[in-house]
XYZ file of N, CA and C in Angstrom:
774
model
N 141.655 -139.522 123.773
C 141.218 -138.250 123.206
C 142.369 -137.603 122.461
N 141.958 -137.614 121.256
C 143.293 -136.388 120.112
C 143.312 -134.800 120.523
N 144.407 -134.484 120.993
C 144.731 -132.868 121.140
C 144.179 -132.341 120.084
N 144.308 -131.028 119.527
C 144.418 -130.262 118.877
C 144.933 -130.339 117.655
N 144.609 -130.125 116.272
C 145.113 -130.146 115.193
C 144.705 -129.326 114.080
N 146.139 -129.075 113.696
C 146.072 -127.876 112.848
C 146.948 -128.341 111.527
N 145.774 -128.329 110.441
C 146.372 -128.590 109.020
C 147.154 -127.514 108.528
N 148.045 -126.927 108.005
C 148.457 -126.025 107.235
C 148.938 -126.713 105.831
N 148.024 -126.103 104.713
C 148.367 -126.582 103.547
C 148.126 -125.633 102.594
N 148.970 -125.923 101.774
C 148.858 -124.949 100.278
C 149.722 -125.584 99.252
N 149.968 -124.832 98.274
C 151.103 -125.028 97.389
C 152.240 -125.045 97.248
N 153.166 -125.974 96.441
C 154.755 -126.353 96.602
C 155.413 -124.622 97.176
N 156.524 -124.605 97.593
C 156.752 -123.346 97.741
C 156.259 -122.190 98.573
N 155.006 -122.689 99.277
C 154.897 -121.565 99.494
C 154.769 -120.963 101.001
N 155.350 -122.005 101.673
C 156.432 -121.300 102.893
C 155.382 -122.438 104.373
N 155.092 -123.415 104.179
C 154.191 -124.082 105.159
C 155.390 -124.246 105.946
N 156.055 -124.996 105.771
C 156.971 -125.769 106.580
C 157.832 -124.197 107.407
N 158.319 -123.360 106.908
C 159.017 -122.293 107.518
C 157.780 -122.093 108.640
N 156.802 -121.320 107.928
C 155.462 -121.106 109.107
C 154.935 -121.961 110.156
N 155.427 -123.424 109.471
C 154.828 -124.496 110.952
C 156.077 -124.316 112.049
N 157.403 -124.154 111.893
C 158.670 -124.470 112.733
C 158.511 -122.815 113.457
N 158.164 -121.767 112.312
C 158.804 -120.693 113.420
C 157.545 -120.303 114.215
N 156.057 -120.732 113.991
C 155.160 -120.724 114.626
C 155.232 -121.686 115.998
N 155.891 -122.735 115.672
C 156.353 -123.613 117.222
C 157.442 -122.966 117.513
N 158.183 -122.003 117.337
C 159.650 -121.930 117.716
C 158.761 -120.548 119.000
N 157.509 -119.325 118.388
C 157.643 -118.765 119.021
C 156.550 -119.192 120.228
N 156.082 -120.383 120.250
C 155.157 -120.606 121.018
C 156.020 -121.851 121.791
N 157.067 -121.876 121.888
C 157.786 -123.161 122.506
C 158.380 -122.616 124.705
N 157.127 -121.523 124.728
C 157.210 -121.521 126.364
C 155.970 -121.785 126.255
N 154.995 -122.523 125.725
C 153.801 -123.232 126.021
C 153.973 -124.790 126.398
N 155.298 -125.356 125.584
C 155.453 -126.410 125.687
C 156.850 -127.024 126.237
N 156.765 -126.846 127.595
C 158.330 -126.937 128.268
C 159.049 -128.252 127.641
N 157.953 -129.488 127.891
C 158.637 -130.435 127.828
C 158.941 -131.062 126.559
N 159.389 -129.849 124.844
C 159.560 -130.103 124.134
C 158.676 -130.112 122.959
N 159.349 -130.028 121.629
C 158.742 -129.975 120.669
C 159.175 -131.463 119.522
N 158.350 -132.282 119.326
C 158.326 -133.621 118.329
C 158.249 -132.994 116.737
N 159.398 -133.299 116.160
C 159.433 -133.088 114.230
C 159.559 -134.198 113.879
N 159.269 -134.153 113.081
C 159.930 -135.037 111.537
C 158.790 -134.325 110.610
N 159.798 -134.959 109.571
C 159.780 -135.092 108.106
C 159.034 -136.219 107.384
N 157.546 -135.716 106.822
C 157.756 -137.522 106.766
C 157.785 -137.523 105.238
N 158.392 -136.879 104.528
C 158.796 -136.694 102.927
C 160.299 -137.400 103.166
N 160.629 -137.640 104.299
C 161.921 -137.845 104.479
C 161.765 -139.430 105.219
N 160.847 -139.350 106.188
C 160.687 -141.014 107.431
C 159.441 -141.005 106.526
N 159.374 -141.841 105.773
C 157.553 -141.969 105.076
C 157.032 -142.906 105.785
N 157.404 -143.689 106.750
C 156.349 -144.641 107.634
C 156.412 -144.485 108.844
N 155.291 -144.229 109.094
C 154.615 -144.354 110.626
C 156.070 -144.795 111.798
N 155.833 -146.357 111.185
C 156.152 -146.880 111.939
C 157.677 -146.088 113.080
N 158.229 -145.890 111.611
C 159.927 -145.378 111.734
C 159.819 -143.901 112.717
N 158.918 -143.200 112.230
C 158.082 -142.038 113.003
C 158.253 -142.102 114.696
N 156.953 -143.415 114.823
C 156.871 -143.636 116.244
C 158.039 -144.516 116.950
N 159.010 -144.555 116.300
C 160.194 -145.191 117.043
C 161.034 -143.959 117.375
N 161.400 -143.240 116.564
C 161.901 -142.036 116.851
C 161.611 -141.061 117.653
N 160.410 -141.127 118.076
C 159.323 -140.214 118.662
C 159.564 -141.011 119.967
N 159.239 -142.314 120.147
C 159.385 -142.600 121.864
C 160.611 -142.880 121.896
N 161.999 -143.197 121.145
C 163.040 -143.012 121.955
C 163.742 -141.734 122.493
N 163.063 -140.294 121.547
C 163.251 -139.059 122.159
C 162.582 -138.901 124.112
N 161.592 -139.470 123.718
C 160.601 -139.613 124.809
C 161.256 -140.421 126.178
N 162.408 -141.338 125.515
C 162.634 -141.826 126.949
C 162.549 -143.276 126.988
N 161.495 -144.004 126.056
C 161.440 -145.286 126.207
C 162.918 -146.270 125.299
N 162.805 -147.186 126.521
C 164.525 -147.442 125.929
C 163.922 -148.691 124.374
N 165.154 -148.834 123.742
C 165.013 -149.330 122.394
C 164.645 -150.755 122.561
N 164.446 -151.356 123.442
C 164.301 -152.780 124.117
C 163.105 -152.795 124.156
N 162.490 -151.772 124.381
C 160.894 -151.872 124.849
C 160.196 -151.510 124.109
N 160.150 -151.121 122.609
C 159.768 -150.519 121.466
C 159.303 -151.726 120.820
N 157.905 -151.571 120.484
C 157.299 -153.051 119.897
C 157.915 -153.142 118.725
N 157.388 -153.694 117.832
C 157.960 -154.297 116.510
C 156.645 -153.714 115.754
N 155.625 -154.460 115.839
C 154.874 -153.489 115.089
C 154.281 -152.273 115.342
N 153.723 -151.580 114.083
C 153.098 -150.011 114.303
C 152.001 -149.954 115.066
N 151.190 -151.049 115.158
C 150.223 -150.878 115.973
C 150.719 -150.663 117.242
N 151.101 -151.707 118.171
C 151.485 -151.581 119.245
C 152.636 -150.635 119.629
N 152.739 -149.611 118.785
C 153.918 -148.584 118.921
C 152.591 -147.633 119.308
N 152.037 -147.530 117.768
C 150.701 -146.271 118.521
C 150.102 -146.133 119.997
N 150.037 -147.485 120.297
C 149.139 -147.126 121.862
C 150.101 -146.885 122.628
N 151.270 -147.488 122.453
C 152.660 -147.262 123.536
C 152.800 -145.744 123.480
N 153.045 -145.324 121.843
C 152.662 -142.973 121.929
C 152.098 -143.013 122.157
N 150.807 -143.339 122.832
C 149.505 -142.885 123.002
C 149.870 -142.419 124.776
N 150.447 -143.071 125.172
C 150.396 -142.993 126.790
C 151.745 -142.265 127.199
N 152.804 -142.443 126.291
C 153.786 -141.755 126.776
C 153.766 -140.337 126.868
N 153.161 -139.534 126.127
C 153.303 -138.169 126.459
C 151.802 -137.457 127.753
N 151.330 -138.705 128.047
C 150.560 -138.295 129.289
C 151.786 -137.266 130.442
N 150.437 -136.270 130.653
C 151.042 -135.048 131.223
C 151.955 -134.362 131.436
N 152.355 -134.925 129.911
C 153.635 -133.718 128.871
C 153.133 -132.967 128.548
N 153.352 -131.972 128.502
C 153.449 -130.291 127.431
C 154.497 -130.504 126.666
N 153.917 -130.998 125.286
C 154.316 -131.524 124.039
C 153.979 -130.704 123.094
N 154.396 -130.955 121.848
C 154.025 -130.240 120.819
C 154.318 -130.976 119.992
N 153.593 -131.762 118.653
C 154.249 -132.572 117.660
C 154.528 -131.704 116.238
N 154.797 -131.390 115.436
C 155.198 -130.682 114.398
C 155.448 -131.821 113.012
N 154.334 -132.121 111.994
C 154.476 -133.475 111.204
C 154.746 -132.356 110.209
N 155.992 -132.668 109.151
C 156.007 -131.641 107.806
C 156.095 -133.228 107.139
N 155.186 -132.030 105.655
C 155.604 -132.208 104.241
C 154.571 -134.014 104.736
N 153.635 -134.132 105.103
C 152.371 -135.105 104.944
C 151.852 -134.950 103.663
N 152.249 -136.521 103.016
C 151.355 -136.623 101.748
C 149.896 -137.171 101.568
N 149.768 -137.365 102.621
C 148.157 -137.919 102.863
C 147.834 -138.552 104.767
N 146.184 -138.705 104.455
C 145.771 -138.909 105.856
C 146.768 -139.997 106.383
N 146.882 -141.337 105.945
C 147.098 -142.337 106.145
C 148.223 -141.534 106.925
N 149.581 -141.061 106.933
C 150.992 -141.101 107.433
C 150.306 -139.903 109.054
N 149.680 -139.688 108.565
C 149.034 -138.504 110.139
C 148.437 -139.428 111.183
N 147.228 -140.043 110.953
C 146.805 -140.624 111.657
C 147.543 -141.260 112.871
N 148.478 -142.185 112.535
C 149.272 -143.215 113.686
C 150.026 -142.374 114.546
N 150.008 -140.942 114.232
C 150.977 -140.282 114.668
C 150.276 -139.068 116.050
N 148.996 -139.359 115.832
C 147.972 -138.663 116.339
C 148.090 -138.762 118.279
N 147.867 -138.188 118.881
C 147.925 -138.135 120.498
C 146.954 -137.213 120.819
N 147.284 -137.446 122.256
C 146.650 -136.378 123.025
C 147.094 -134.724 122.937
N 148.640 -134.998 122.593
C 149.570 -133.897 122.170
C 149.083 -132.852 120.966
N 148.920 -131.491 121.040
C 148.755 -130.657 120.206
C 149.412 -130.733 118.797
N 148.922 -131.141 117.519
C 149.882 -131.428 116.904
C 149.201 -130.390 115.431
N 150.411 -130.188 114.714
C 150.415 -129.352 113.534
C 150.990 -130.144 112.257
N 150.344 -130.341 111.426
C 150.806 -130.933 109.882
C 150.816 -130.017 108.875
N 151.785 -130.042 108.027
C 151.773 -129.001 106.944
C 152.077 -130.480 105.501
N 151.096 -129.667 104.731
C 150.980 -130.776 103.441
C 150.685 -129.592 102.315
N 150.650 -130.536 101.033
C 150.201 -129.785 99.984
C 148.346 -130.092 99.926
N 148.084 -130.828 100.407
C 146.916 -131.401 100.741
C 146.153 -130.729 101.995
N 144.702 -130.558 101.526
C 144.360 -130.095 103.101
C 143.737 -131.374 103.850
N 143.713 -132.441 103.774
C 143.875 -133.781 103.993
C 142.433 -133.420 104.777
N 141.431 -133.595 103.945
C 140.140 -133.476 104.719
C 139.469 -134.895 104.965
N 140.406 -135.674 105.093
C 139.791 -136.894 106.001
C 140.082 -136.982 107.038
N 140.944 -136.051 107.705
C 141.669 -135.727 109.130
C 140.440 -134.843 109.431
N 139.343 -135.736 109.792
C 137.896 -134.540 110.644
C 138.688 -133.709 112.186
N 137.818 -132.841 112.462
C 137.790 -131.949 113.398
C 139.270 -131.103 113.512
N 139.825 -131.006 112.085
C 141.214 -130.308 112.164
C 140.692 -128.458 111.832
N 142.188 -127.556 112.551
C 141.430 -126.327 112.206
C 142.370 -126.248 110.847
N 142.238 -125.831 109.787
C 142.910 -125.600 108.588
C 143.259 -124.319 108.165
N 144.629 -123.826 107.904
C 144.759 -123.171 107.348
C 145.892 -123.011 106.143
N 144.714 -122.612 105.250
C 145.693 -122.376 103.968
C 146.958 -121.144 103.684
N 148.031 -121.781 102.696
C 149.164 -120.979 102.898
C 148.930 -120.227 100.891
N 148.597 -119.250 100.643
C 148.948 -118.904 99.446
C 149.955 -118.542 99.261
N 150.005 -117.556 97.666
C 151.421 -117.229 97.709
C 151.587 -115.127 97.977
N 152.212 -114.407 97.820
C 152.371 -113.290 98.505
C 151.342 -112.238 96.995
N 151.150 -111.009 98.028
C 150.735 -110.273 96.985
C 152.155 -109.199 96.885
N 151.853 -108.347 95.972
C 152.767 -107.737 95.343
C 153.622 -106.912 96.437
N 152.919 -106.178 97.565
C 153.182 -105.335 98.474
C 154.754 -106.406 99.144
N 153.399 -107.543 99.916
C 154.298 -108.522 100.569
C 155.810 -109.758 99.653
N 155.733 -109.395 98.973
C 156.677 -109.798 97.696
C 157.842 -108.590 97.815
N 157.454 -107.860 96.984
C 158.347 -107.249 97.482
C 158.923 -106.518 98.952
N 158.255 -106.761 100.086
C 158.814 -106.545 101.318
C 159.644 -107.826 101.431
N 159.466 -108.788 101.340
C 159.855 -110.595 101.820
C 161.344 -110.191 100.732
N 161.338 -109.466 99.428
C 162.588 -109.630 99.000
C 163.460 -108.374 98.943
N 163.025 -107.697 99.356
C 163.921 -106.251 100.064
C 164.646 -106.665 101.447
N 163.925 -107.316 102.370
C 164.736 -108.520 103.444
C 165.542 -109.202 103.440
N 165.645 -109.902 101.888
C 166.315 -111.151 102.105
C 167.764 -110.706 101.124
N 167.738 -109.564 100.367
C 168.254 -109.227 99.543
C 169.148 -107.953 100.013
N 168.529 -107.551 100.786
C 169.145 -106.023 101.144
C 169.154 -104.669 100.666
N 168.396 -105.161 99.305
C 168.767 -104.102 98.248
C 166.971 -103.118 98.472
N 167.516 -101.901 98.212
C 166.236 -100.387 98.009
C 165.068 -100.533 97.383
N 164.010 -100.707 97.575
C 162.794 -100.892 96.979
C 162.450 -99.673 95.440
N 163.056 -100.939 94.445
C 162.656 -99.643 93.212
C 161.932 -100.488 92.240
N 161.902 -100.259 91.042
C 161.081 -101.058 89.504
C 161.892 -102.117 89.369
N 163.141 -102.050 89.286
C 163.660 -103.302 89.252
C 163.473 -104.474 89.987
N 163.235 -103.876 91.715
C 163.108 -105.206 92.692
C 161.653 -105.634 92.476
N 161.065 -104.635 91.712
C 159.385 -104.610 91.794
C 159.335 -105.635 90.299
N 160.103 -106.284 89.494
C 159.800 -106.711 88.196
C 160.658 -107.839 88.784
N 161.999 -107.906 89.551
C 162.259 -109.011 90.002
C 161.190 -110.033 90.870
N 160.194 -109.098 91.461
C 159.421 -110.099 92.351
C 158.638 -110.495 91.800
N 157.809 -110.081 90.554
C 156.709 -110.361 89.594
C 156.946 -111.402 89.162
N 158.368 -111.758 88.492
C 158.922 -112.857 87.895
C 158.427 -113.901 88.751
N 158.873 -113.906 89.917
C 159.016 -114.899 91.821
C 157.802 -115.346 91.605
N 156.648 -114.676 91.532
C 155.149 -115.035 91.315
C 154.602 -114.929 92.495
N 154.696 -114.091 93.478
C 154.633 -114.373 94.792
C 154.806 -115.379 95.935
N 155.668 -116.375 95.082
C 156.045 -117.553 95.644
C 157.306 -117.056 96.900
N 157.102 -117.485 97.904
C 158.130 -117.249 99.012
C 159.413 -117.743 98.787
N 159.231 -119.449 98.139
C 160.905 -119.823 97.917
C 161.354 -119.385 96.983
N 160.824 -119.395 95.751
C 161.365 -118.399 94.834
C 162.187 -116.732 95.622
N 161.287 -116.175 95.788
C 161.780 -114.642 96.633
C 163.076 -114.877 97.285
N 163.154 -115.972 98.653
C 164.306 -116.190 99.243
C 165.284 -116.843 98.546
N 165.286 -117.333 97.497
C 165.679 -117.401 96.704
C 166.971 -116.121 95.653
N 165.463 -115.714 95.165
C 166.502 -114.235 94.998
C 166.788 -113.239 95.109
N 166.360 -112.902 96.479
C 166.811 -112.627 97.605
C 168.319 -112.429 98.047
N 168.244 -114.410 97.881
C 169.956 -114.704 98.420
C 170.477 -114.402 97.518
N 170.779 -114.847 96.130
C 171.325 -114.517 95.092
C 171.893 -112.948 95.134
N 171.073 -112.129 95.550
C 171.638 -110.530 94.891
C 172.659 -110.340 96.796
N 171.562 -111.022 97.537
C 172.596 -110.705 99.207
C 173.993 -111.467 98.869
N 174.600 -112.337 98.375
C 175.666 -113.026 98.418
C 176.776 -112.649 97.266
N 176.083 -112.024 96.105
C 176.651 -111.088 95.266
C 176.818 -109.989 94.788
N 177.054 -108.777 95.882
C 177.212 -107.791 96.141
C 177.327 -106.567 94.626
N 178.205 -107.835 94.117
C 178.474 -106.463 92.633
C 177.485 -106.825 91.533
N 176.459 -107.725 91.972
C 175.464 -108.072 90.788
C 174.234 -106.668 91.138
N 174.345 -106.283 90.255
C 172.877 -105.277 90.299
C 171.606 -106.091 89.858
N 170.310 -105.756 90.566
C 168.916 -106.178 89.851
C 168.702 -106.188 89.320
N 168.897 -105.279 87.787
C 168.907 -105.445 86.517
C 169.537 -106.989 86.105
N 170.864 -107.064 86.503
C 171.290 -108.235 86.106
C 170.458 -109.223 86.371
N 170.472 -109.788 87.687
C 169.335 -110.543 87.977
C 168.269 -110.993 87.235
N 167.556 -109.981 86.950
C 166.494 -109.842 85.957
C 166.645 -110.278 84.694
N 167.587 -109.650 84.177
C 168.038 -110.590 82.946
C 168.364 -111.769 82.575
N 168.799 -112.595 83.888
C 168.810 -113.884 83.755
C 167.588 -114.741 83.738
N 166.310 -113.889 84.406
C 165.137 -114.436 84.549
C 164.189 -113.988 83.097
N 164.672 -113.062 82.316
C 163.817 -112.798 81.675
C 163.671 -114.200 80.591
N 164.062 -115.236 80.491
C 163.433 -116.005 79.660
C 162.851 -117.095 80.243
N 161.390 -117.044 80.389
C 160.542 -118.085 80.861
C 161.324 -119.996 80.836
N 161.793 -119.692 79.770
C 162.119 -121.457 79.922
C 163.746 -121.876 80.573
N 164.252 -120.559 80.713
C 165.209 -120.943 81.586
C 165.111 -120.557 83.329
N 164.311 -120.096 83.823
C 163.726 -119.091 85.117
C 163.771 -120.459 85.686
N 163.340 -121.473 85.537
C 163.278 -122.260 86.813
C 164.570 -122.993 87.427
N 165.569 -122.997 86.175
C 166.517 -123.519 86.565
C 167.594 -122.236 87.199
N 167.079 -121.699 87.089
C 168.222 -120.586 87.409
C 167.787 -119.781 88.675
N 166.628 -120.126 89.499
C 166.291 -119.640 90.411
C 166.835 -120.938 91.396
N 168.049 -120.608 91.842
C 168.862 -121.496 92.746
C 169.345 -120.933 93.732
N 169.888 -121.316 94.531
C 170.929 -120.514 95.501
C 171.085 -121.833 96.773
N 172.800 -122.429 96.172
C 173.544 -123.685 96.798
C 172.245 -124.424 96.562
N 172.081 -125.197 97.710
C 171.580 -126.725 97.472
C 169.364 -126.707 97.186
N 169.649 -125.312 97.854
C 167.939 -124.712 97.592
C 167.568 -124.218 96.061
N 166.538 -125.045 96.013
C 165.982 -124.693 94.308
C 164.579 -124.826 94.100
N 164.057 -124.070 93.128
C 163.009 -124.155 92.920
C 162.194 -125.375 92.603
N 162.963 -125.918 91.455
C 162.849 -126.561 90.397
C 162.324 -128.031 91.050
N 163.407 -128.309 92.656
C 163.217 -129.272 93.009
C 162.010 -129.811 94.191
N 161.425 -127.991 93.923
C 159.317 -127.996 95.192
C 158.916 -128.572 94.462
N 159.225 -128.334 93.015
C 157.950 -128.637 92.319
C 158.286 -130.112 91.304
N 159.360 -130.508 91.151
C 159.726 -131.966 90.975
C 158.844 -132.855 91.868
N 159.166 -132.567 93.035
C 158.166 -133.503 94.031
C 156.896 -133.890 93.883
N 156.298 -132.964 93.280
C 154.663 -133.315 92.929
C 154.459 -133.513 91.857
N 155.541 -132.973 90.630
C 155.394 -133.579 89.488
C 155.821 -135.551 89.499
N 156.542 -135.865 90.151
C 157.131 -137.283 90.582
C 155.853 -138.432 90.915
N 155.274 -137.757 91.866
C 154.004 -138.196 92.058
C 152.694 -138.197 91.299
N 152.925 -137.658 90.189
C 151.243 -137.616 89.397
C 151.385 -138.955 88.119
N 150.604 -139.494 87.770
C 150.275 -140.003 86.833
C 151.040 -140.346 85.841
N 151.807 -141.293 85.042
C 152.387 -141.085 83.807
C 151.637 -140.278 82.873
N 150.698 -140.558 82.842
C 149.521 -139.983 81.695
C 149.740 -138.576 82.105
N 149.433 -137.723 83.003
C 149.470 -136.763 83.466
C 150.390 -136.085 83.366
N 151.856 -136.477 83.601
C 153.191 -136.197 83.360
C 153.133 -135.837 81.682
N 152.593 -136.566 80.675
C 152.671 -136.431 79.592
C 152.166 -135.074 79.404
N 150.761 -134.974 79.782
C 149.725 -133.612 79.290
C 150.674 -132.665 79.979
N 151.063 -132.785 81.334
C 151.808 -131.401 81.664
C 153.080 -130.869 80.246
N 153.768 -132.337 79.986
C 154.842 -131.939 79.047
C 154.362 -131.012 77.371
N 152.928 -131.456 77.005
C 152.407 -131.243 75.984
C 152.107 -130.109 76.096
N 151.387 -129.695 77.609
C 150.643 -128.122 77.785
C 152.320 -127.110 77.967
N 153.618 -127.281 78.262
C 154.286 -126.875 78.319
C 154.820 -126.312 76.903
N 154.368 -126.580 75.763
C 154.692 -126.816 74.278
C 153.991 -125.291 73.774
N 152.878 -124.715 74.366
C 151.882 -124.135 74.283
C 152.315 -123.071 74.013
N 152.483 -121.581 73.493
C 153.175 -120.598 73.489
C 152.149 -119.380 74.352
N 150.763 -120.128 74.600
C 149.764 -118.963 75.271
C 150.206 -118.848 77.037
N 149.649 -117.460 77.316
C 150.218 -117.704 78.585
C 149.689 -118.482 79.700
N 148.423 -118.658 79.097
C 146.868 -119.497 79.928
C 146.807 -119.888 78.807
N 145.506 -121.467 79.179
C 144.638 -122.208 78.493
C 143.563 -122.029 79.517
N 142.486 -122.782 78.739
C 140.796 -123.544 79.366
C 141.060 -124.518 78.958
N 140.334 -124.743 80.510
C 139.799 -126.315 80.608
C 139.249 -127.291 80.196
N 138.993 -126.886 78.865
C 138.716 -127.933 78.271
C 139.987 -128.595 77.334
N 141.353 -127.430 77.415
C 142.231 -128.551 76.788
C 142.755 -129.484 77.882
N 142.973 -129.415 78.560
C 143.314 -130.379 79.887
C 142.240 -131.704 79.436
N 141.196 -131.104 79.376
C 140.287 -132.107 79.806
C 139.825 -133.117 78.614
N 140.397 -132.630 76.863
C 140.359 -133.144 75.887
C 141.597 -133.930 75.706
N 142.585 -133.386 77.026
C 144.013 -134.376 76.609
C 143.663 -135.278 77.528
N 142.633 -135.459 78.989
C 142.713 -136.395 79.714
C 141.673 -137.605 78.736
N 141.034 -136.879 77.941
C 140.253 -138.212 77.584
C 141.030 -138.385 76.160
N 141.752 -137.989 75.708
C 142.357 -138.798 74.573
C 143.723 -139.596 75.298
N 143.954 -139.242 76.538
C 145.111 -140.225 77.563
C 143.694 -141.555 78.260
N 142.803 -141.362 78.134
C 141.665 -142.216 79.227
C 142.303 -142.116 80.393
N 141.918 -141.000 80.708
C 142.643 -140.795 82.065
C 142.128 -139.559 82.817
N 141.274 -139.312 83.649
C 140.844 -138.662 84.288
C 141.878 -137.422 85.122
N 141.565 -136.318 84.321
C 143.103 -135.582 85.331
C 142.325 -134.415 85.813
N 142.396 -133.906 86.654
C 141.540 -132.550 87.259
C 141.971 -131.703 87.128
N 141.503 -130.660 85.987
C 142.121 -129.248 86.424
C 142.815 -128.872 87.308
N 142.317 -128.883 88.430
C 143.122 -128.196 89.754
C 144.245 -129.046 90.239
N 144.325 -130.195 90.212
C 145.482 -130.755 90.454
C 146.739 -130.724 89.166
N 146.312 -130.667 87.961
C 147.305 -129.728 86.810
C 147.789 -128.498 87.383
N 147.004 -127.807 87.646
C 147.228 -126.519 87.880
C 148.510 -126.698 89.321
N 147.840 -127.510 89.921
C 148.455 -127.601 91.178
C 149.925 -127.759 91.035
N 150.081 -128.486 90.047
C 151.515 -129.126 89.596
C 152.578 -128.778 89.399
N 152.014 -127.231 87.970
C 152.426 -126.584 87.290
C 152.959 -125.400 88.138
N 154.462 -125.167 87.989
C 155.377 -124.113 88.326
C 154.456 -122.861 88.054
């Protein structure tokens, strides 16, 4: 019998993975005997998964099958009448969830709401409204809630990493005023690269899913980027997928797109 499962999915950026860890962090006196992570944007196979997972568990490295199958039923029994918690981030599809599945309560955060994972409870992560935008970057920033922090967050798009983002930027540079800030963002085609702070970047949520789509697709995004409107319709998407012969979905463009 599979525990409990809870999809959390939305868009690049927009704070799943923070919400899956500090949602187990404050519920971790439910589960004495530990909380199970990974990454699997980072371990992309199962297999590597469930080796890691039962040598936390205890089973020595000698006794760890060779293949994934016989690893699954071996997790399957080891966390019998544990108070466990598994925590799967950054799932690019059903396939990497499944093997990973127990009796154990477990939580996945994807960009996907991976609706071939039946009987999961789902919840979606959007991005902030204006109120919560600017509260999330008056926090992270330190700085007085005025027009400036209010045009800095507009820029952000209500995106969370963006915000903590710059956020950090104005917290770590004390003599930069928001105005400044702002000015570095005011030109659309440089904003993505410049919303950085050390090794955290924007640029690189949304690389990830651009990496993964289509050559063909990659193209139309580069073409619709050419565009000087601030929106299109769907039917140019859908006149560039059939002059590519290539089926591209609105919503997964959209999905793509910074």
């Amino acid at each position: 019998m599979i525990g409990g499962l809870v999809v959390v999915h939305g868009q690049a950026g927009a704070g799943k993975s923070a919400l899956a860890v500090h949602a187990a962090w404050l519920r971790r006196e439910r589960f004495p005997d530990g909380i199970l992570y990974a990454d699997l944007r980072e371990t992309t196979t199962p297999a590597a998964v469930l080796e890691d997972f039962l040598r936390w568990l205890g089973c020595p490295a000698q006794a760890i099958p060779a293949s994934r199958e016989q690893r699954e039923r071996l997790f399957r029994t080891y966390p019998a009448n544990r108070r466990l918690l598994v925590v799967l981030d950054n799932a690019a599809g059903e396939a990497q969830v499944r093997s990973l599945l127990s009796a154990c309560p477990t939580v996945v955060t994807s960009r996907s709401p991976l609706g071939g994972l039946t009987g999961a409870l789902r919840l979606s992560v959007g991005v902030l409204d204006d109120a919560e935008a600017l509260e999330l970057l008056v926090r992270n920033s330190g700085r007085a809630a005025d027009d400036a922090l209010r045009r800095l967050a507009r820029f952000c798009g209500g995106l969370p990493i963006a915000l903590r983002i710059a956020g950090s930027r104005l917290a770590a540079r004390p003599e930069w005023t928001v105005d400044y800030l702002v000015g570095l963002l005011e030109d659309e085609h440089k904003r993505l690269g410049r919303l950085h702070a050390g090794d955290l970047t924007v640029r690189s949520v949304f690389a990830i899913g651009f990496d993964g789509l289509p050559e063909a697709a990659k193209l139309t995004l580069h073409v619709l980027g050419a565009l000087s409107a601030p929106d299109f319709a769907d039917w140019v998407t859908e006149r560039r997928a059939r002059e590519s012969a290539v089926a591209l979905p609105v919503d997964r463009l959209l999905f793509a797109l910074p």
